[in-house]
Amino acid sequence: MENERYDLVIAANRLPVDKLTGPDGEVSWRRSPGGLVTAMDAVMRGRDGAWVGWAGDAGDAPAPFTDNGMELVPVPLSAAEVADFYEGFSNDTLWPIYHDVIVPATFHRSWWAAYKTVNQRFADAVCAVAAEGATVWIHDYQLQLVPAMVRAQRPDVRIGWFDHIPFPAVELFAQLPWREEIISGLLGADFLGFQRKADAENFVRACRRLARLSTRGEHVQTVDGRVVRASAVPISIDTAGLDELARTPEVQARAREIRESLGNPKKILLGVDRLDYTKGIRHRLKAYEELLRDNVIRPPDVVLVQVATPSRERVEAYRQLRTEIERTVGRINGEYAAIGSSAVEYLHHSYGRDEMAALFQAADVMLVTPLRDGMNLVAKEYVACRHDGDGALVLSEFTGAYHELKSAYVCNPHDIEGTKRVITKAITDPVRERRKRMKSLRKVVGAKDVQTWATNFLAALEHAPHRPEEAEDA
């Protein structure tokens, strides 16, 4: 694919494939799970498109290659850049700021230098494969400088950027020493998409207060006279695909096996999270432990299954979190587990799509209780898998999903007493009430799937204004 150009170029921190090395050393690639990959598959089908991203290993990048009809363009990262750009600036500087500083952010000028270097490398790769007048869609907080870097080289292309995580209030964003550079980087785009209206408003407010730019509604006027629109385009999931998967005999049988392996409890509570301090796992365990202490629930009638997918284990805050959670799980089981049954089944590894669908089918109550989350697709995935019309979703009001899934059992995870009441209600509500809520939730998730999200984003990008007078007419 050398010297080939594409009408649609996707840029994200990671390629949509995972590297597999066989016993004989032969390398193959497996399509990654996740909503973004599913969405881009639908968008690229029948289009001339390429995906720019890191392949996941430090060192030299593989040559560009084709996977299932999608052209993949790997970007190299050295071991030092993985440490400074990804683990450092992206996940120890930006991530805390963008998630309400649940843990303190760390600021290092060397990390910022690496962030700029890697963003320029991504921008160069995008420009090298984008056709004249191409659409370029850049994703997430790791690549916030890429829009302006691409525009500097290729003013002919249409540039969109989507933020998969929250965008912070201006008072938090202001802590970043490089705040104006990030604003300028993002304003290289024609259209900026966010999960929530509040996130888009936070960005526009940061432009006005920190960069002293003129704003009007969703529009920001740049120093070079362009107008950039920032708006909410909440992401979703492959609803039909998950619903179909959950109905298969294999998944149905596996769901029954899971219940049997847990001793056929009356109620299974389920948490599925990346092991991250933003996900509220510690608060969830505290609420659950107090319900056990208060004798509201008791094993073997009730069990909590907590899946905690490994995450960023070279970052100190994550290592500390894992230690604390495992210590808490051990204490709860030591205090409340019955012989032959656990109070908490703790699983520190990831699962495939089929196993997750079975877990969703097996769980009577789904606990989605982050302290802050851009969207949280697990909430939508649980709903999509409940074709039986039963099940209860306990949902934090600090997720993007809350703004769409209003029929869930809503909680403030910081309020332990309130969370306990909501969990108890989800466990004890009559079947009729649970089914009424689930019917409403499934209607929302069914109407707004991942293909709808991608279509809406690209339509907003296509019609984004170029000049102030176009913004006035919008």
GROMACS .gro file of C-alpha atoms in nm:
model
  474
    1MET     CA    1   0.000   0.000   0.000
    2GLU     CA    2   0.301   0.229  -0.040
    3ASN     CA    3   0.204   0.570  -0.183
    4GLU     CA    4  -0.168   0.480  -0.170
    5ARG     CA    5  -0.406   0.754  -0.056
    6TYR     CA    6  -0.742   0.712   0.115
    7ASP     CA    7  -1.062   0.916   0.127
    8LEU     CA    8  -1.123   0.831   0.494
    9VAL     CA    9  -0.842   0.815   0.750
   10ILE     CA   10  -0.901   0.711   1.112
   11ALA     CA   11  -0.633   0.796   1.371
   12ALA     CA   12  -0.643   0.643   1.719
   13ASN     CA   13  -0.381   0.558   1.978
   14ARG     CA   14  -0.414   0.185   1.901
   15LEU     CA   15  -0.475  -0.008   1.583
   16PRO     CA   16  -0.797  -0.215   1.582
   17VAL     CA   17  -0.599  -0.543   1.602
   18ASP     CA   18  -0.397  -0.732   1.863
   19LYS     CA   19  -0.073  -0.906   1.774
   20LEU     CA   20  -0.058  -1.285   1.820
   21THR     CA   21   0.269  -1.477   1.805
   22GLY     CA   22   0.241  -1.851   1.742
   23PRO     CA   23   0.466  -2.124   1.886
   24ASP     CA   24   0.677  -2.114   1.570
   25GLY     CA   25   0.717  -1.736   1.598
   26GLU     CA   26   0.469  -1.665   1.319
   27VAL     CA   27   0.286  -1.336   1.369
   28SER     CA   28  -0.086  -1.297   1.307
   29TRP     CA   29  -0.340  -1.029   1.397
   30ARG     CA   30  -0.676  -1.063   1.574
   31ARG     CA   31  -0.946  -0.799   1.552
   32SER     CA   32  -0.979  -0.616   1.886
   33PRO     CA   33  -1.312  -0.617   2.067
   34GLY     CA   34  -1.488  -0.291   2.138
   35GLY     CA   35  -1.742  -0.044   2.010
   36LEU     CA   36  -1.501   0.181   1.823
   37VAL     CA   37  -1.374  -0.103   1.603
   38THR     CA   38  -1.731  -0.214   1.534
   39ALA     CA   39  -1.832   0.138   1.441
   40MET     CA   40  -1.538   0.193   1.211
   41ASP     CA   41  -1.602  -0.141   1.040
   42ALA     CA   42  -1.948  -0.014   0.951
   43VAL     CA   43  -1.819   0.327   0.842
   44MET     CA   44  -1.538   0.188   0.627
   45ARG     CA   45  -1.744  -0.080   0.460
   46GLY     CA   46  -1.752   0.009   0.094
   47ARG     CA   47  -1.525   0.309   0.144
   48ASP     CA   48  -1.161   0.370   0.065
   49GLY     CA   49  -1.025   0.397   0.420
   50ALA     CA   50  -0.716   0.350   0.637
   51TRP     CA   51  -0.654   0.335   1.014
   52VAL     CA   52  -0.343   0.495   1.167
   53GLY     CA   53  -0.238   0.373   1.514
   54TRP     CA   54   0.020   0.208   1.739
   55ALA     CA   55   0.047  -0.172   1.710
   56GLY     CA   56   0.109  -0.221   2.083
   57ASP     CA   57   0.477  -0.318   2.098
   58ALA     CA   58   0.766  -0.078   2.164
   59GLY     CA   59   1.024  -0.047   1.889
   60ASP     CA   60   0.998  -0.052   1.513
   61ALA     CA   61   0.648  -0.064   1.367
   62PRO     CA   62   0.535  -0.335   1.124
   63ALA     CA   63   0.494  -0.238   0.762
   64PRO     CA   64   0.142  -0.123   0.667
   65PHE     CA   65  -0.090  -0.418   0.605
   66THR     CA   66  -0.450  -0.510   0.529
   67ASP     CA   67  -0.681  -0.681   0.780
   68ASN     CA   68  -1.036  -0.783   0.682
   69GLY     CA   69  -1.042  -0.523   0.409
   70MET     CA   70  -0.917  -0.241   0.635
   71GLU     CA   71  -0.581  -0.079   0.557
   72LEU     CA   72  -0.374  -0.047   0.876
   73VAL     CA   73  -0.084   0.199   0.910
   74PRO     CA   74   0.126   0.127   1.223
   75VAL     CA   75   0.300   0.415   1.402
   76PRO     CA   76   0.618   0.328   1.599
   77LEU     CA   77   0.670   0.413   1.966
   78SER     CA   78   0.999   0.356   2.147
   79ALA     CA   79   1.001   0.213   2.499
   80ALA     CA   80   1.081   0.562   2.632
   81GLU     CA   81   0.786   0.708   2.441
   82VAL     CA   82   0.551   0.441   2.575
   83ALA     CA   83   0.663   0.543   2.925
   84ASP     CA   84   0.653   0.921   2.871
   85PHE     CA   85   0.380   0.977   2.611
   86TYR     CA   86   0.137   0.698   2.702
   87GLU     CA   87   0.190   0.594   3.064
   88GLY     CA   88   0.315   0.939   3.163
   89PHE     CA   89   0.145   1.235   2.997
   90SER     CA   90  -0.166   1.058   2.866
   91ASN     CA   91  -0.246   0.851   3.174
   92ASP     CA   92  -0.071   1.021   3.466
   93THR     CA   93  -0.125   1.384   3.360
   94LEU     CA   94  -0.431   1.411   3.134
   95TRP     CA   95  -0.639   1.119   3.266
   96PRO     CA   96  -0.655   1.247   3.627
   97ILE     CA   97  -0.734   1.605   3.517
   98TYR     CA   98  -1.008   1.485   3.283
   99HIS     CA   99  -1.159   1.265   3.558
  100ASP     CA  100  -1.209   1.527   3.829
  101VAL     CA  101  -0.860   1.476   3.981
  102ILE     CA  102  -0.975   1.167   4.171
  103VAL     CA  103  -0.600   1.114   4.212
  104PRO     CA  104  -0.349   1.398   4.175
  105ALA     CA  105  -0.210   1.465   3.829
  106THR     CA  106   0.166   1.459   3.765
  107PHE     CA  107   0.335   1.724   3.552
  108HIS     CA  108   0.670   1.665   3.380
  109ARG     CA  109   0.804   1.877   3.095
  110SER     CA  110   0.977   1.571   2.948
  111TRP     CA  111   0.640   1.395   2.927
  112TRP     CA  112   0.491   1.693   2.745
  113ALA     CA  113   0.784   1.690   2.501
  114ALA     CA  114   0.717   1.322   2.427
  115TYR     CA  115   0.344   1.393   2.382
  116LYS     CA  116   0.422   1.657   2.119
  117THR     CA  117   0.672   1.432   1.941
  118VAL     CA  118   0.435   1.136   1.919
  119ASN     CA  119   0.140   1.354   1.813
  120GLN     CA  120   0.352   1.495   1.530
  121ARG     CA  121   0.442   1.141   1.421
  122PHE     CA  122   0.073   1.047   1.408
  123ALA     CA  123  -0.006   1.365   1.214
  124ASP     CA  124   0.270   1.292   0.962
  125ALA     CA  125   0.137   0.938   0.912
  126VAL     CA  126  -0.216   1.070   0.858
  127CYS     CA  127  -0.102   1.328   0.605
  128ALA     CA  128   0.101   1.068   0.415
  129VAL     CA  129  -0.204   0.848   0.346
  130ALA     CA  130  -0.490   1.104   0.320
  131ALA     CA  131  -0.616   1.168  -0.032
  132GLU     CA  132  -0.691   1.517  -0.159
  133GLY     CA  133  -1.000   1.643   0.025
  134ALA     CA  134  -1.011   1.335   0.252
  135THR     CA  135  -1.208   1.305   0.574
  136VAL     CA  136  -0.979   1.259   0.876
  137TRP     CA  137  -1.133   1.133   1.202
  138ILE     CA  138  -0.902   1.156   1.506
  139HIS     CA  139  -0.987   0.988   1.836
  140ASP     CA  140  -0.938   1.067   2.201
  141TYR     CA  141  -0.719   1.240   2.454
  142GLN     CA  142  -0.388   1.085   2.348
  143LEU     CA  143  -0.401   1.276   2.014
  144GLN     CA  144  -0.525   1.625   2.103
  145LEU     CA  145  -0.250   1.805   1.910
  146VAL     CA  146  -0.298   1.606   1.590
  147PRO     CA  147  -0.587   1.812   1.444
  148ALA     CA  148  -0.379   2.133   1.423
  149MET     CA  149  -0.069   1.942   1.311
  150VAL     CA  150  -0.264   1.784   1.024
  151ARG     CA  151  -0.421   2.116   0.926
  152ALA     CA  152  -0.079   2.281   0.910
  153GLN     CA  153   0.029   2.028   0.645
  154ARG     CA  154  -0.302   1.950   0.477
  155PRO     CA  155  -0.553   2.238   0.478
  156ASP     CA  156  -0.745   2.053   0.204
  157VAL     CA  157  -0.876   1.777   0.435
  158ARG     CA  158  -1.184   1.779   0.659
  159ILE     CA  159  -1.083   1.707   1.021
  160GLY     CA  160  -1.296   1.570   1.303
  161TRP     CA  161  -1.196   1.471   1.657
  162PHE     CA  162  -1.395   1.269   1.912
  163ASP     CA  163  -1.339   1.268   2.289
  164HIS     CA  164  -1.416   0.927   2.441
  165ILE     CA  165  -1.361   1.049   2.799
  166PRO     CA  166  -1.502   1.348   2.991
  167PHE     CA  167  -1.372   1.697   2.918
  168PRO     CA  168  -1.306   1.872   3.249
  169ALA     CA  169  -1.448   2.188   3.395
  170VAL     CA  170  -1.235   2.491   3.315
  171GLU     CA  171  -1.112   2.519   3.676
  172LEU     CA  172  -0.957   2.170   3.649
  173PHE     CA  173  -0.835   2.205   3.290
  174ALA     CA  174  -0.665   2.531   3.393
  175GLN     CA  175  -0.419   2.331   3.605
  176LEU     CA  176  -0.247   2.204   3.289
  177PRO     CA  177   0.065   2.412   3.217
  178TRP     CA  178   0.007   2.338   2.845
  179ARG     CA  179  -0.364   2.418   2.840
  180GLU     CA  180  -0.348   2.673   2.557
  181GLU     CA  181  -0.140   2.445   2.338
  182ILE     CA  182  -0.401   2.168   2.380
  183ILE     CA  183  -0.685   2.408   2.298
  184SER     CA  184  -0.499   2.522   1.987
  185GLY     CA  185  -0.433   2.161   1.890
  186LEU     CA  186  -0.800   2.068   1.911
  187LEU     CA  187  -0.912   2.379   1.725
  188GLY     CA  188  -0.729   2.250   1.419
  189ALA     CA  189  -1.040   2.035   1.366
  190ASP     CA  190  -1.355   2.143   1.185
  191PHE     CA  191  -1.581   1.956   1.429
  192LEU     CA  192  -1.520   1.831   1.785
  193GLY     CA  193  -1.746   1.557   1.922
  194PHE     CA  194  -1.800   1.490   2.293
  195GLN     CA  195  -1.995   1.232   2.493
  196ARG     CA  196  -2.212   1.483   2.681
  197LYS     CA  197  -2.340   1.834   2.621
  198ALA     CA  198  -2.163   1.938   2.943
  199ASP     CA  199  -1.828   1.820   2.802
  200ALA     CA  200  -1.871   2.028   2.486
  201GLU     CA  201  -1.971   2.327   2.699
  202ASN     CA  202  -1.663   2.279   2.917
  203PHE     CA  203  -1.442   2.293   2.609
  204VAL     CA  204  -1.608   2.606   2.470
  205ARG     CA  205  -1.579   2.772   2.811
  206ALA     CA  206  -1.207   2.683   2.825
  207CYS     CA  207  -1.160   2.844   2.482
  208ARG     CA  208  -1.329   3.161   2.601
  209ARG     CA  209  -1.172   3.193   2.945
  210LEU     CA  210  -0.825   3.044   2.896
  211ALA     CA  211  -0.752   3.115   2.530
  212ARG     CA  212  -0.957   3.439   2.521
  213LEU     CA  213  -1.134   3.335   2.200
  214SER     CA  214  -1.476   3.451   2.082
  215THR     CA  215  -1.751   3.189   2.126
  216ARG     CA  216  -2.118   3.169   2.040
  217GLY     CA  217  -2.323   2.869   2.147
  218GLU     CA  218  -2.142   2.558   2.022
  219HIS     CA  219  -1.904   2.758   1.802
  220VAL     CA  220  -1.552   2.890   1.865
  221GLN     CA  221  -1.382   3.142   1.637
  222THR     CA  222  -1.012   3.067   1.596
  223VAL     CA  223  -0.730   3.321   1.566
  224ASP     CA  224  -0.709   3.253   1.190
  225GLY     CA  225  -1.076   3.337   1.137
  226ARG     CA  226  -1.213   2.981   1.114
  227VAL     CA  227  -1.512   2.858   1.314
  228VAL     CA  228  -1.503   2.523   1.497
  229ARG     CA  229  -1.815   2.353   1.630
  230ALA     CA  230  -1.808   2.152   1.956
  231SER     CA  231  -2.113   1.935   2.022
  232ALA     CA  232  -2.235   1.620   2.197
  233VAL     CA  233  -2.246   1.300   1.988
  234PRO     CA  234  -2.274   1.020   2.246
  235ILE     CA  235  -2.118   0.689   2.143
  236SER     CA  236  -2.308   0.361   2.152
  237ILE     CA  237  -2.270  -0.013   2.085
  238ASP     CA  238  -2.347  -0.282   1.828
  239THR     CA  239  -2.692  -0.341   1.979
  240ALA     CA  240  -2.823  -0.586   1.719
  241GLY     CA  241  -2.502  -0.789   1.722
  242LEU     CA  242  -2.502  -0.826   2.100
  243ASP     CA  243  -2.872  -0.908   2.113
  244GLU     CA  244  -2.819  -1.179   1.852
  245LEU     CA  245  -2.516  -1.318   2.037
  246ALA     CA  246  -2.702  -1.330   2.371
  247ARG     CA  247  -2.981  -1.536   2.210
  248THR     CA  248  -2.749  -1.813   2.086
  249PRO     CA  249  -2.786  -2.155   2.253
  250GLU     CA  250  -2.414  -2.153   2.342
  251VAL     CA  251  -2.437  -1.825   2.536
  252GLN     CA  252  -2.763  -1.932   2.700
  253ALA     CA  253  -2.605  -2.258   2.813
  254ARG     CA  254  -2.296  -2.078   2.941
  255ALA     CA  255  -2.513  -1.838   3.144
  256ARG     CA  256  -2.675  -2.139   3.314
  257GLU     CA  257  -2.331  -2.289   3.381
  258ILE     CA  258  -2.217  -1.965   3.545
  259ARG     CA  259  -2.515  -1.964   3.780
  260GLU     CA  260  -2.460  -2.328   3.865
  261SER     CA  261  -2.088  -2.274   3.931
  262LEU     CA  262  -2.182  -2.001   4.180
  263GLY     CA  263  -2.422  -2.235   4.363
  264ASN     CA  264  -2.741  -2.109   4.195
  265PRO     CA  265  -2.780  -1.804   4.422
  266LYS     CA  266  -3.108  -1.618   4.431
  267LYS     CA  267  -2.938  -1.301   4.310
  268ILE     CA  268  -2.612  -1.244   4.121
  269LEU     CA  269  -2.471  -0.893   4.127
  270LEU     CA  270  -2.214  -0.814   3.857
  271GLY     CA  271  -1.950  -0.546   3.812
  272VAL     CA  272  -1.739  -0.531   3.495
  273ASP     CA  273  -1.472  -0.263   3.488
  274ARG     CA  274  -1.123  -0.185   3.377
  275LEU     CA  275  -0.913  -0.176   3.696
  276ASP     CA  276  -0.911   0.203   3.724
  277TYR     CA  277  -0.964   0.442   4.013
  278THR     CA  278  -1.236   0.625   3.815
  279LYS     CA  279  -1.461   0.318   3.810
  280GLY     CA  280  -1.572   0.337   4.173
  281ILE     CA  281  -1.487  -0.026   4.254
  282ARG     CA  282  -1.373   0.063   4.607
  283HIS     CA  283  -1.695   0.254   4.678
  284ARG     CA  284  -1.901  -0.034   4.533
  285LEU     CA  285  -1.726  -0.289   4.753
  286LYS     CA  286  -1.780  -0.068   5.059
  287ALA     CA  287  -2.155  -0.045   4.991
  288TYR     CA  288  -2.175  -0.421   4.934
  289GLU     CA  289  -1.977  -0.497   5.249
  290GLU     CA  290  -2.208  -0.278   5.456
  291LEU     CA  291  -2.516  -0.452   5.311
  292LEU     CA  292  -2.361  -0.780   5.428
  293ARG     CA  293  -2.277  -0.630   5.768
  294ASP     CA  294  -2.633  -0.502   5.806
  295ASN     CA  295  -2.767  -0.847   5.714
  296VAL     CA  296  -2.968  -0.702   5.426
  297ILE     CA  297  -2.813  -0.965   5.200
  298ARG     CA  298  -2.626  -1.284   5.279
  299PRO     CA  299  -2.432  -1.554   5.092
  300PRO     CA  300  -2.515  -1.804   4.951
  301ASP     CA  301  -2.839  -1.628   4.852
  302VAL     CA  302  -2.650  -1.331   4.703
  303VAL     CA  303  -2.306  -1.313   4.544
  304LEU     CA  304  -2.113  -1.029   4.380
  305VAL     CA  305  -1.905  -1.115   4.073
  306GLN     CA  306  -1.646  -0.843   4.010
  307VAL     CA  307  -1.453  -0.857   3.683
  308ALA     CA  308  -1.158  -0.618   3.696
  309THR     CA  309  -0.973  -0.610   3.365
  310PRO     CA  310  -0.597  -0.543   3.409
  311SER     CA  311  -0.501  -0.187   3.320
  312ARG     CA  312  -0.186   0.028   3.313
  313GLU     CA  313  -0.011  -0.185   3.573
  314ARG     CA  314   0.317   0.005   3.533
  315VAL     CA  315   0.150   0.322   3.668
  316GLU     CA  316   0.187   0.345   4.047
  317ALA     CA  317  -0.171   0.458   4.118
  318TYR     CA  318  -0.302   0.147   3.943
  319ARG     CA  319  -0.072  -0.088   4.131
  320GLN     CA  320  -0.188   0.061   4.459
  321LEU     CA  321  -0.553   0.031   4.352
  322ARG     CA  322  -0.515  -0.338   4.270
  323THR     CA  323  -0.355  -0.408   4.607
  324GLU     CA  324  -0.629  -0.224   4.793
  325ILE     CA  325  -0.914  -0.394   4.606
  326GLU     CA  326  -0.769  -0.743   4.649
  327ARG     CA  327  -0.719  -0.677   5.020
  328THR     CA  328  -1.083  -0.561   5.051
  329VAL     CA  329  -1.216  -0.867   4.864
  330GLY     CA  330  -1.015  -1.094   5.093
  331ARG     CA  331  -1.154  -0.922   5.403
  332ILE     CA  332  -1.514  -0.946   5.281
  333ASN     CA  333  -1.482  -1.314   5.197
  334GLY     CA  334  -1.305  -1.386   5.524
  335GLU     CA  335  -1.582  -1.218   5.720
  336TYR     CA  336  -1.898  -1.313   5.530
  337ALA     CA  337  -1.843  -1.605   5.290
  338ALA     CA  338  -2.011  -1.936   5.366
  339ILE     CA  339  -1.843  -2.273   5.322
  340GLY     CA  340  -1.861  -2.359   4.954
  341SER     CA  341  -1.968  -2.011   4.844
  342SER     CA  342  -1.795  -1.675   4.822
  343ALA     CA  343  -1.939  -1.338   4.906
  344VAL     CA  344  -1.732  -1.189   4.622
  345GLU     CA  345  -1.599  -1.369   4.316
  346TYR     CA  346  -1.310  -1.150   4.204
  347LEU     CA  347  -1.173  -1.205   3.851
  348HIS     CA  348  -0.867  -1.006   3.751
  349HIS     CA  349  -0.851  -1.075   3.379
  350SER     CA  350  -1.038  -0.994   3.060
  351TYR     CA  351  -1.300  -1.204   2.884
  352GLY     CA  352  -1.414  -1.244   2.526
  353ARG     CA  353  -1.739  -1.118   2.383
  354ASP     CA  354  -1.922  -1.452   2.421
  355GLU     CA  355  -1.829  -1.491   2.788
  356MET     CA  356  -1.931  -1.133   2.864
  357ALA     CA  357  -2.270  -1.189   2.699
  358ALA     CA  358  -2.317  -1.498   2.918
  359LEU     CA  359  -2.220  -1.303   3.232
  360PHE     CA  360  -2.471  -1.032   3.143
  361GLN     CA  361  -2.739  -1.298   3.096
  362ALA     CA  362  -2.653  -1.460   3.430
  363ALA     CA  363  -2.650  -1.136   3.633
  364ASP     CA  364  -2.971  -1.025   3.802
  365VAL     CA  365  -2.825  -0.684   3.891
  366MET     CA  366  -2.559  -0.497   3.693
  367LEU     CA  367  -2.357  -0.248   3.899
  368VAL     CA  368  -2.217   0.035   3.683
  369THR     CA  369  -2.105   0.286   3.944
  370PRO     CA  370  -1.806   0.492   3.822
  371LEU     CA  371  -1.705   0.812   3.996
  372ARG     CA  372  -1.663   0.967   3.650
  373ASP     CA  373  -1.696   0.813   3.305
  374GLY     CA  374  -1.726   0.957   2.955
  375MET     CA  375  -1.996   0.708   2.858
  376ASN     CA  376  -1.956   0.352   2.996
  377LEU     CA  377  -2.059   0.112   2.725
  378VAL     CA  378  -2.090  -0.180   2.969
  379ALA     CA  379  -2.422  -0.034   3.082
  380LYS     CA  380  -2.552  -0.039   2.726
  381GLU     CA  381  -2.406  -0.385   2.659
  382TYR     CA  382  -2.589  -0.529   2.960
  383VAL     CA  383  -2.917  -0.386   2.837
  384ALA     CA  384  -2.858  -0.514   2.482
  385CYS     CA  385  -2.798  -0.866   2.613
  386ARG     CA  386  -3.118  -0.877   2.823
  387HIS     CA  387  -3.352  -0.992   2.547
  388ASP     CA  388  -3.549  -1.174   2.819
  389GLY     CA  389  -3.668  -0.833   2.940
  390ASP     CA  390  -3.549  -0.892   3.297
  391GLY     CA  391  -3.245  -0.768   3.491
  392ALA     CA  392  -3.173  -0.446   3.678
  393LEU     CA  393  -2.915  -0.180   3.589
  394VAL     CA  394  -2.773   0.025   3.877
  395LEU     CA  395  -2.612   0.327   3.712
  396SER     CA  396  -2.398   0.612   3.840
  397GLU     CA  397  -2.525   0.960   3.760
  398PHE     CA  398  -2.164   1.051   3.674
  399THR     CA  399  -2.157   0.844   3.355
  400GLY     CA  400  -2.241   0.965   3.009
  401ALA     CA  401  -2.480   0.671   2.985
  402TYR     CA  402  -2.694   0.818   3.264
  403HIS     CA  403  -2.806   1.100   3.033
  404GLU     CA  404  -2.964   0.844   2.799
  405LEU     CA  405  -3.059   0.557   3.031
  406LYS     CA  406  -3.285   0.744   3.271
  407SER     CA  407  -3.493   0.433   3.353
  408ALA     CA  408  -3.199   0.269   3.531
  409TYR     CA  409  -3.170   0.250   3.910
  410VAL     CA  410  -2.964   0.568   3.948
  411CYS     CA  411  -2.714   0.627   4.228
  412ASN     CA  412  -2.448   0.871   4.344
  413PRO     CA  413  -2.153   0.636   4.413
  414HIS     CA  414  -2.000   0.886   4.658
  415ASP     CA  415  -2.313   0.845   4.874
  416ILE     CA  416  -2.263   0.501   5.026
  417GLU     CA  417  -2.595   0.499   5.212
  418GLY     CA  418  -2.781   0.610   4.901
  419THR     CA  419  -2.602   0.349   4.688
  420LYS     CA  420  -2.699   0.080   4.938
  421ARG     CA  421  -3.064   0.183   4.912
  422VAL     CA  422  -3.053   0.175   4.531
  423ILE     CA  423  -2.886  -0.168   4.521
  424THR     CA  424  -3.142  -0.302   4.770
  425LYS     CA  425  -3.427  -0.168   4.558
  426ALA     CA  426  -3.278  -0.325   4.245
  427ILE     CA  427  -3.257  -0.660   4.426
  428THR     CA  428  -3.604  -0.652   4.584
  429ASP     CA  429  -3.821  -0.473   4.327
  430PRO     CA  430  -4.102  -0.688   4.183
  431VAL     CA  431  -4.057  -0.844   3.840
  432ARG     CA  432  -4.312  -0.608   3.687
  433GLU     CA  433  -4.111  -0.300   3.788
  434ARG     CA  434  -3.781  -0.447   3.663
  435ARG     CA  435  -3.934  -0.539   3.329
  436LYS     CA  436  -4.092  -0.197   3.287
  437ARG     CA  437  -3.753  -0.032   3.337
  438MET     CA  438  -3.569  -0.278   3.113
  439LYS     CA  439  -3.822  -0.233   2.832
  440SER     CA  440  -3.758   0.141   2.839
  441LEU     CA  441  -3.379   0.093   2.848
  442ARG     CA  442  -3.383  -0.149   2.556
  443LYS     CA  443  -3.589   0.093   2.351
  444VAL     CA  444  -3.323   0.364   2.397
  445VAL     CA  445  -3.025   0.135   2.328
  446GLY     CA  446  -3.197  -0.016   2.026
  447ALA     CA  447  -3.270   0.323   1.871
  448LYS     CA  448  -2.919   0.463   1.916
  449ASP     CA  449  -2.660   0.206   1.810
  450VAL     CA  450  -2.295   0.251   1.717
  451GLN     CA  451  -2.369   0.285   1.346
  452THR     CA  452  -2.608   0.570   1.424
  453TRP     CA  453  -2.333   0.737   1.629
  454ALA     CA  454  -2.079   0.714   1.348
  455THR     CA  455  -2.328   0.838   1.089
  456ASN     CA  456  -2.426   1.133   1.309
  457PHE     CA  457  -2.063   1.227   1.372
  458LEU     CA  458  -1.966   1.220   1.006
  459ALA     CA  459  -2.276   1.419   0.910
  460ALA     CA  460  -2.190   1.684   1.171
  461LEU     CA  461  -1.833   1.695   1.040
  462GLU     CA  462  -1.948   1.730   0.680
  463HIS     CA  463  -2.175   2.023   0.766
  464ALA     CA  464  -1.947   2.197   1.017
  465PRO     CA  465  -1.905   2.569   0.940
  466HIS     CA  466  -1.583   2.711   0.796
  467ARG     CA  467  -1.648   3.082   0.848
  468PRO     CA  468  -1.832   3.292   1.111
  469GLU     CA  469  -2.124   3.369   0.877
  470GLU     CA  470  -2.181   2.993   0.826
  471ALA     CA  471  -2.200   2.944   1.204
  472GLU     CA  472  -2.463   3.216   1.226
  473ASP     CA  473  -2.672   3.037   0.965
  474ALA     CA  474  -2.639   2.696   1.135
   0.00000   0.00000   0.00000
